Short mmCIF file of C-alpha atoms in Angstrom, two decimals:
data_model
loop_
_atom_site.label_atom_id
_atom_site.label_comp_id
_atom_site.label_asym_id
_atom_site.label_seq_id
_atom_site.Cartn_x
_atom_site.Cartn_y
_atom_site.Cartn_z
CA MET A 196 96.81 123.37 104.11
CA GLU A 197 99.86 124.56 106.04
CA LEU A 198 103.17 125.12 104.31
CA ALA A 199 104.76 122.34 106.41
CA ASP A 200 102.38 119.93 104.72
CA ARG A 201 104.55 120.12 101.60
CA GLY A 202 107.72 119.37 103.48
CA PHE A 203 108.92 116.14 101.82
CA THR A 204 112.57 116.67 102.86
CA GLY A 205 115.45 114.86 104.59
CA SER A 206 114.92 111.11 104.74
CA ILE A 207 111.12 111.42 104.10
CA PRO A 208 111.36 110.75 100.27
CA GLN A 209 113.26 107.45 100.73
CA LEU A 210 110.96 106.24 103.50
CA TYR A 211 107.90 107.35 101.46
CA GLU A 212 109.13 105.36 98.52
CA ARG A 213 109.89 102.26 100.55
CA TYR A 214 106.85 102.07 102.76
CA MET A 215 104.11 104.28 101.38
CA VAL A 216 104.36 103.66 97.71
CA PRO A 217 103.75 99.89 97.72
CA LEU A 218 101.25 100.23 100.52
CA ILE A 219 98.70 102.82 99.16
CA PHE A 220 100.08 104.51 96.03
CA GLU A 221 101.02 101.64 93.63
CA PRO A 222 97.54 100.16 93.30
CA TYR A 223 96.06 103.50 92.27
CA ALA A 224 98.95 104.24 89.95
CA VAL A 225 98.21 101.01 88.07
CA ASP A 226 94.63 102.11 87.70
CA LEU A 227 95.40 105.70 86.71
CA ALA A 228 98.01 104.68 84.12
CA ALA A 229 95.55 102.26 82.54
CA ARG A 230 92.99 105.03 82.21
CA VAL A 231 95.56 107.39 80.63
CA ALA A 232 96.71 104.71 78.20
CA ALA A 233 93.15 104.03 77.07
CA LEU A 234 92.84 107.60 75.95
CA GLN A 235 95.93 107.23 73.59
CA PRO A 236 97.53 110.63 74.19
CA ALA A 237 100.52 111.69 72.14
CA ALA A 238 101.89 114.02 74.84
CA VAL A 239 101.37 113.68 78.60
CA LEU A 240 102.27 115.97 81.45
CA GLU A 241 102.37 114.55 84.99
CA ILE A 242 102.11 116.95 87.86
CA ALA A 243 103.17 116.21 91.44
CA ALA A 244 105.07 113.06 90.33
CA GLY A 245 106.61 112.49 93.75
CA THR A 246 109.06 109.65 93.70
CA GLY A 247 107.74 108.57 90.32
CA MET A 248 105.38 105.62 90.94
CA LEU A 249 102.81 106.79 88.35
CA THR A 250 105.61 107.89 86.03
CA ARG A 251 107.06 104.37 85.98
CA ARG A 252 103.60 102.96 85.19
CA LEU A 253 103.04 105.48 82.48
CA ALA A 254 106.43 104.64 80.92
CA ALA A 255 105.46 100.96 80.90
CA GLU A 256 101.94 101.49 79.62
CA LEU A 257 102.29 104.16 76.91
CA PRO A 258 103.86 103.56 73.55
CA PRO A 259 107.53 104.54 73.10
CA GLY A 260 106.50 107.43 70.83
CA THR A 261 104.31 109.00 73.50
CA ARG A 262 106.04 112.06 75.09
CA ILE A 263 105.97 111.97 78.90
CA VAL A 264 106.90 115.01 81.01
CA ALA A 265 107.07 114.24 84.67
CA SER A 266 107.14 117.23 87.08
CA ASP A 267 107.15 117.95 90.80
CA LEU A 268 107.58 121.08 92.94
CA ASN A 269 109.86 119.27 95.45
CA PRO A 270 113.49 118.83 94.33
CA ALA A 271 114.19 116.05 96.82
CA MET A 272 111.22 113.93 95.59
CA LEU A 273 112.05 114.62 91.92
CA GLU A 274 115.75 113.65 92.53
CA LEU A 275 114.81 110.29 93.96
CA ALA A 276 112.32 109.71 91.09
CA THR A 277 115.06 110.35 88.49
CA THR A 278 117.47 108.12 90.41
CA LEU A 279 114.92 105.26 90.32
CA GLY A 280 114.39 105.88 86.63
CA THR A 281 111.84 104.46 84.20
CA ALA A 282 111.63 101.69 81.63
CA ARG A 283 112.15 104.20 78.83
CA PRO A 284 113.22 107.88 78.74
CA VAL A 285 110.87 110.53 80.16
CA GLU A 286 111.44 114.29 80.57
CA TRP A 287 111.91 115.29 84.24
CA GLN A 288 111.25 118.91 85.23
CA GLN A 289 110.74 120.80 88.46
CA ALA A 290 107.51 122.70 88.12
CA ASP A 291 104.87 124.47 90.23
CA ALA A 292 101.30 123.54 89.40
CA MET A 293 100.26 127.11 90.20
CA ALA A 294 102.46 128.49 87.37
CA LEU A 295 103.31 125.76 84.91
CA PRO A 296 106.39 126.52 82.78
CA PHE A 297 104.76 125.18 79.51
CA ALA A 298 103.25 126.87 76.52
CA ASP A 299 99.51 126.95 76.03
CA ALA A 300 98.03 123.88 74.42
CA SER A 301 101.20 121.79 74.85
CA PHE A 302 99.75 118.42 76.00
CA ASP A 303 96.90 116.04 75.01
CA LEU A 304 96.56 114.93 78.64
CA VAL A 305 97.53 116.03 82.14
CA THR A 306 97.52 113.62 84.97
CA CYS A 307 98.22 113.94 88.68
CA GLN A 308 98.16 111.22 91.36
CA PHE A 309 97.18 112.40 94.84
CA GLY A 310 98.67 115.86 94.31
CA ALA A 311 95.65 118.16 94.02
CA MET A 312 95.11 118.20 97.80
CA PHE A 313 98.50 120.00 98.08
CA PHE A 314 97.68 122.80 95.69
CA PRO A 315 97.51 126.17 97.56
CA SER A 316 94.66 127.22 95.23
CA ARG A 317 92.94 124.37 93.40
CA PRO A 318 91.06 126.62 90.97
CA GLN A 319 94.29 128.43 90.03
CA ALA A 320 96.13 125.16 89.50
CA PHE A 321 93.19 123.75 87.45
CA ALA A 322 93.22 126.96 85.36
CA GLU A 323 96.93 126.28 84.67
CA ILE A 324 96.27 122.67 83.78
CA ARG A 325 93.46 123.71 81.38
CA ARG A 326 95.75 126.26 79.78
CA VAL A 327 98.45 123.77 78.87
CA LEU A 328 95.94 121.28 77.55
CA LYS A 329 95.23 121.17 73.81
CA PRO A 330 91.55 121.66 72.81
CA GLY A 331 89.84 118.26 73.26
CA GLY A 332 92.50 117.25 75.77
CA CYS A 333 91.85 115.51 79.11
CA PHE A 334 92.76 115.96 82.80
CA VAL A 335 92.89 112.64 84.66
CA PHE A 336 93.65 112.69 88.44
CA ASN A 337 92.71 111.24 91.77
CA VAL A 338 92.28 112.40 95.33
CA TRP A 339 91.73 110.50 98.57
CA ASP A 340 88.20 110.05 99.90
CA HIS A 341 87.28 110.92 103.48
CA ILE A 342 89.62 109.51 106.07
CA ASP A 343 86.80 107.32 107.53
CA SER A 344 87.07 105.35 104.22
CA ASN A 345 90.81 104.91 104.65
CA GLU A 346 91.34 102.61 107.56
CA LEU A 347 95.08 102.93 108.10
CA ALA A 348 95.20 106.74 107.97
CA ASP A 349 92.17 106.77 110.35
CA THR A 350 93.89 104.42 112.78
CA VAL A 351 97.10 106.46 112.78
CA THR A 352 95.20 109.70 113.31
CA LYS A 353 93.09 108.40 116.20
CA ALA A 354 96.05 106.77 117.93
CA LEU A 355 97.99 110.06 117.83
CA ALA A 356 94.96 111.96 119.04
CA LEU A 357 94.97 109.82 122.20
CA THR A 358 98.72 110.48 122.58
CA PHE A 359 98.37 114.25 122.13
CA PRO A 360 94.79 115.03 123.24
CA ASP A 361 95.41 118.75 123.69
CA ASP A 362 96.97 119.24 120.25
CA PRO A 363 96.52 116.19 118.01
CA PRO A 364 98.43 116.01 114.74
CA ARG A 365 95.99 116.63 111.93
CA PHE A 366 98.08 116.46 108.78
CA LEU A 367 96.33 113.32 107.40
CA VAL A 368 92.86 114.75 107.95
CA ARG A 369 93.80 118.31 106.91
CA THR A 370 95.59 117.62 103.62
CA PRO A 371 95.72 114.07 102.14
CA HIS A 372 92.15 113.36 103.17
CA GLY A 373 91.00 117.03 103.15
CA TYR A 374 89.82 117.30 99.52
CA HIS A 375 87.19 114.55 99.30
CA ASP A 376 84.00 116.51 98.79
CA VAL A 377 82.79 115.70 95.26
CA GLU A 378 80.71 118.96 94.88
CA GLN A 379 83.79 121.02 95.94
CA LEU A 380 85.84 119.24 93.28
CA ARG A 381 83.27 120.04 90.61
CA ALA A 382 83.07 123.68 91.74
CA ASP A 383 86.84 124.10 91.75
CA LEU A 384 87.13 122.59 88.24
CA ALA A 385 84.44 124.91 87.00
CA GLU A 386 86.20 127.93 88.62
CA GLY A 387 89.39 126.79 86.87
CA GLY A 388 87.62 126.99 83.47
CA PHE A 389 86.65 123.43 82.85
CA GLU A 390 83.21 123.66 81.22
CA HIS A 391 82.49 119.96 80.80
CA GLU A 392 81.04 117.84 83.58
CA ALA A 393 83.69 115.72 85.20
CA ASP A 394 83.30 111.90 85.49
CA ILE A 395 84.07 111.02 89.16
CA ILE A 396 84.51 107.41 90.13
CA THR A 397 84.73 106.44 93.76
CA LEU A 398 87.21 103.54 93.84
CA PRO A 399 87.79 101.30 96.82
CA MET A 400 90.98 99.26 96.93
CA ARG A 401 92.96 97.22 99.54
CA ALA A 402 96.07 98.45 101.33
CA ARG A 403 98.34 95.43 102.20
CA ALA A 404 101.52 95.05 104.14
CA GLU A 405 103.43 92.24 105.74
CA SER A 406 103.09 93.62 109.27
CA PRO A 407 102.06 96.77 111.07
CA SER A 408 105.58 98.07 111.34
CA GLY A 409 105.87 99.09 107.72
CA PRO A 410 102.73 101.28 107.62
CA ALA A 411 103.74 102.81 110.91
CA LEU A 412 107.15 103.73 109.62
CA GLY A 413 105.62 105.01 106.44
CA PHE A 414 102.99 107.31 107.96
CA CYS A 415 105.03 108.49 110.92
CA GLN A 416 108.39 108.93 109.25
CA GLY A 417 107.74 108.99 105.50
CA THR A 418 105.22 111.86 105.34
CA PRO A 419 105.00 115.41 106.70
CA LEU A 420 103.17 113.92 109.71
CA ARG A 421 106.71 113.30 110.93
CA GLY A 422 107.19 117.07 111.44
CA GLU A 423 104.03 117.29 113.58
CA ILE A 424 105.14 114.45 115.79
CA GLU A 425 108.67 115.71 116.26
CA ALA A 426 107.36 119.20 117.14
CA ARG A 427 105.16 117.74 119.89
CA ALA A 428 107.59 115.17 121.20
CA PRO A 429 111.30 115.88 120.27
CA GLY A 430 113.42 112.86 120.38
CA ARG A 431 110.50 110.42 120.66
CA LEU A 432 109.84 109.63 117.00
CA PRO A 433 111.01 105.93 117.23
CA GLU A 434 108.99 105.35 120.40
CA LEU A 435 105.86 106.83 118.88
CA THR A 436 106.27 105.00 115.62
CA ALA A 437 106.32 101.80 117.72
CA HIS A 438 103.19 102.96 119.47
CA ILE A 439 101.44 103.47 116.15
CA ALA A 440 102.56 99.97 114.94
CA GLN A 441 101.00 98.65 118.17
CA ALA A 442 97.69 100.50 117.44
CA ILE A 443 97.68 99.15 113.85
CA GLY A 444 98.23 95.65 115.20
CA GLU A 445 95.44 95.95 117.70
CA ARG A 446 92.97 96.92 114.88
CA PHE A 447 94.15 94.72 112.03
CA GLY A 448 96.26 91.94 113.66
CA VAL A 449 100.01 91.62 114.25
CA GLY A 450 100.63 89.62 111.04
CA ALA A 451 99.94 90.54 107.47
CA ILE A 452 97.33 93.31 107.11
CA ASP A 453 94.73 93.90 104.49
CA THR A 454 92.66 97.14 104.94
CA LEU A 455 90.25 99.32 103.07
CA MET A 456 91.32 102.46 101.29
CA GLN A 457 89.27 104.65 98.91
CA ALA A 458 89.80 107.44 96.45
CA HIS A 459 87.95 109.49 93.83
CA VAL A 460 89.24 109.23 90.18
CA ILE A 461 88.28 112.35 88.25
CA ILE A 462 88.26 112.64 84.39
CA VAL A 463 87.38 115.99 82.81
CA GLY A 464 87.80 117.15 79.26
CA ARG A 465 89.16 120.52 77.98
#
């Protein structure tokens, strides 16, 4: 992963929230929050909360007495999350998964929605997560499966590869969809100190949008892919976003779209 892959700055958080969250993140947030609630934790830490989609679901699903701490490394994303708010109070905190600012054995459960792919060292982050978990606690998270199982991301990547054949943007392959190998996940969890075998569920869902333009805006302007496009074609971002919308329309139709996406859900005990 490159440092620029964590660049959720400028207008990216707003576009991410408007287009990407309902498209691909909300369905998995509903699933993850339900899994967390079923475990009945008294204190929950969320890592890489982003603009707060999972946080909002946790606040709605968990009892009022359950402590929820929602954290993210990126101040711009966390600021938007706090502005959007939750159904009940939660604790917001900027935090780096590589060095969590919490005491040992502070939480019954740690959760993370599509953030592990961005950790510079997954074993180190997993070790920190294990450290802040109470004995008997649980780590519940998800990561995207291979890009071939995620049709929109695959379409965007292939269309940009045709546009920039000599130096195709690889953000989506490299980072969001770059941590899909189940055996690597198990090895990294073990290296991070998790001794129990993880339950890993491969979960297909559907990504839906009213038209190709929303996904094109989301992927091209609401993720760090934007920086790769702008670096290769300064001043052409609107034109290339329209080009991606056309590619999505050619594959899925110009009206409402309904496509496959797929992720792994991982549950591992302390």
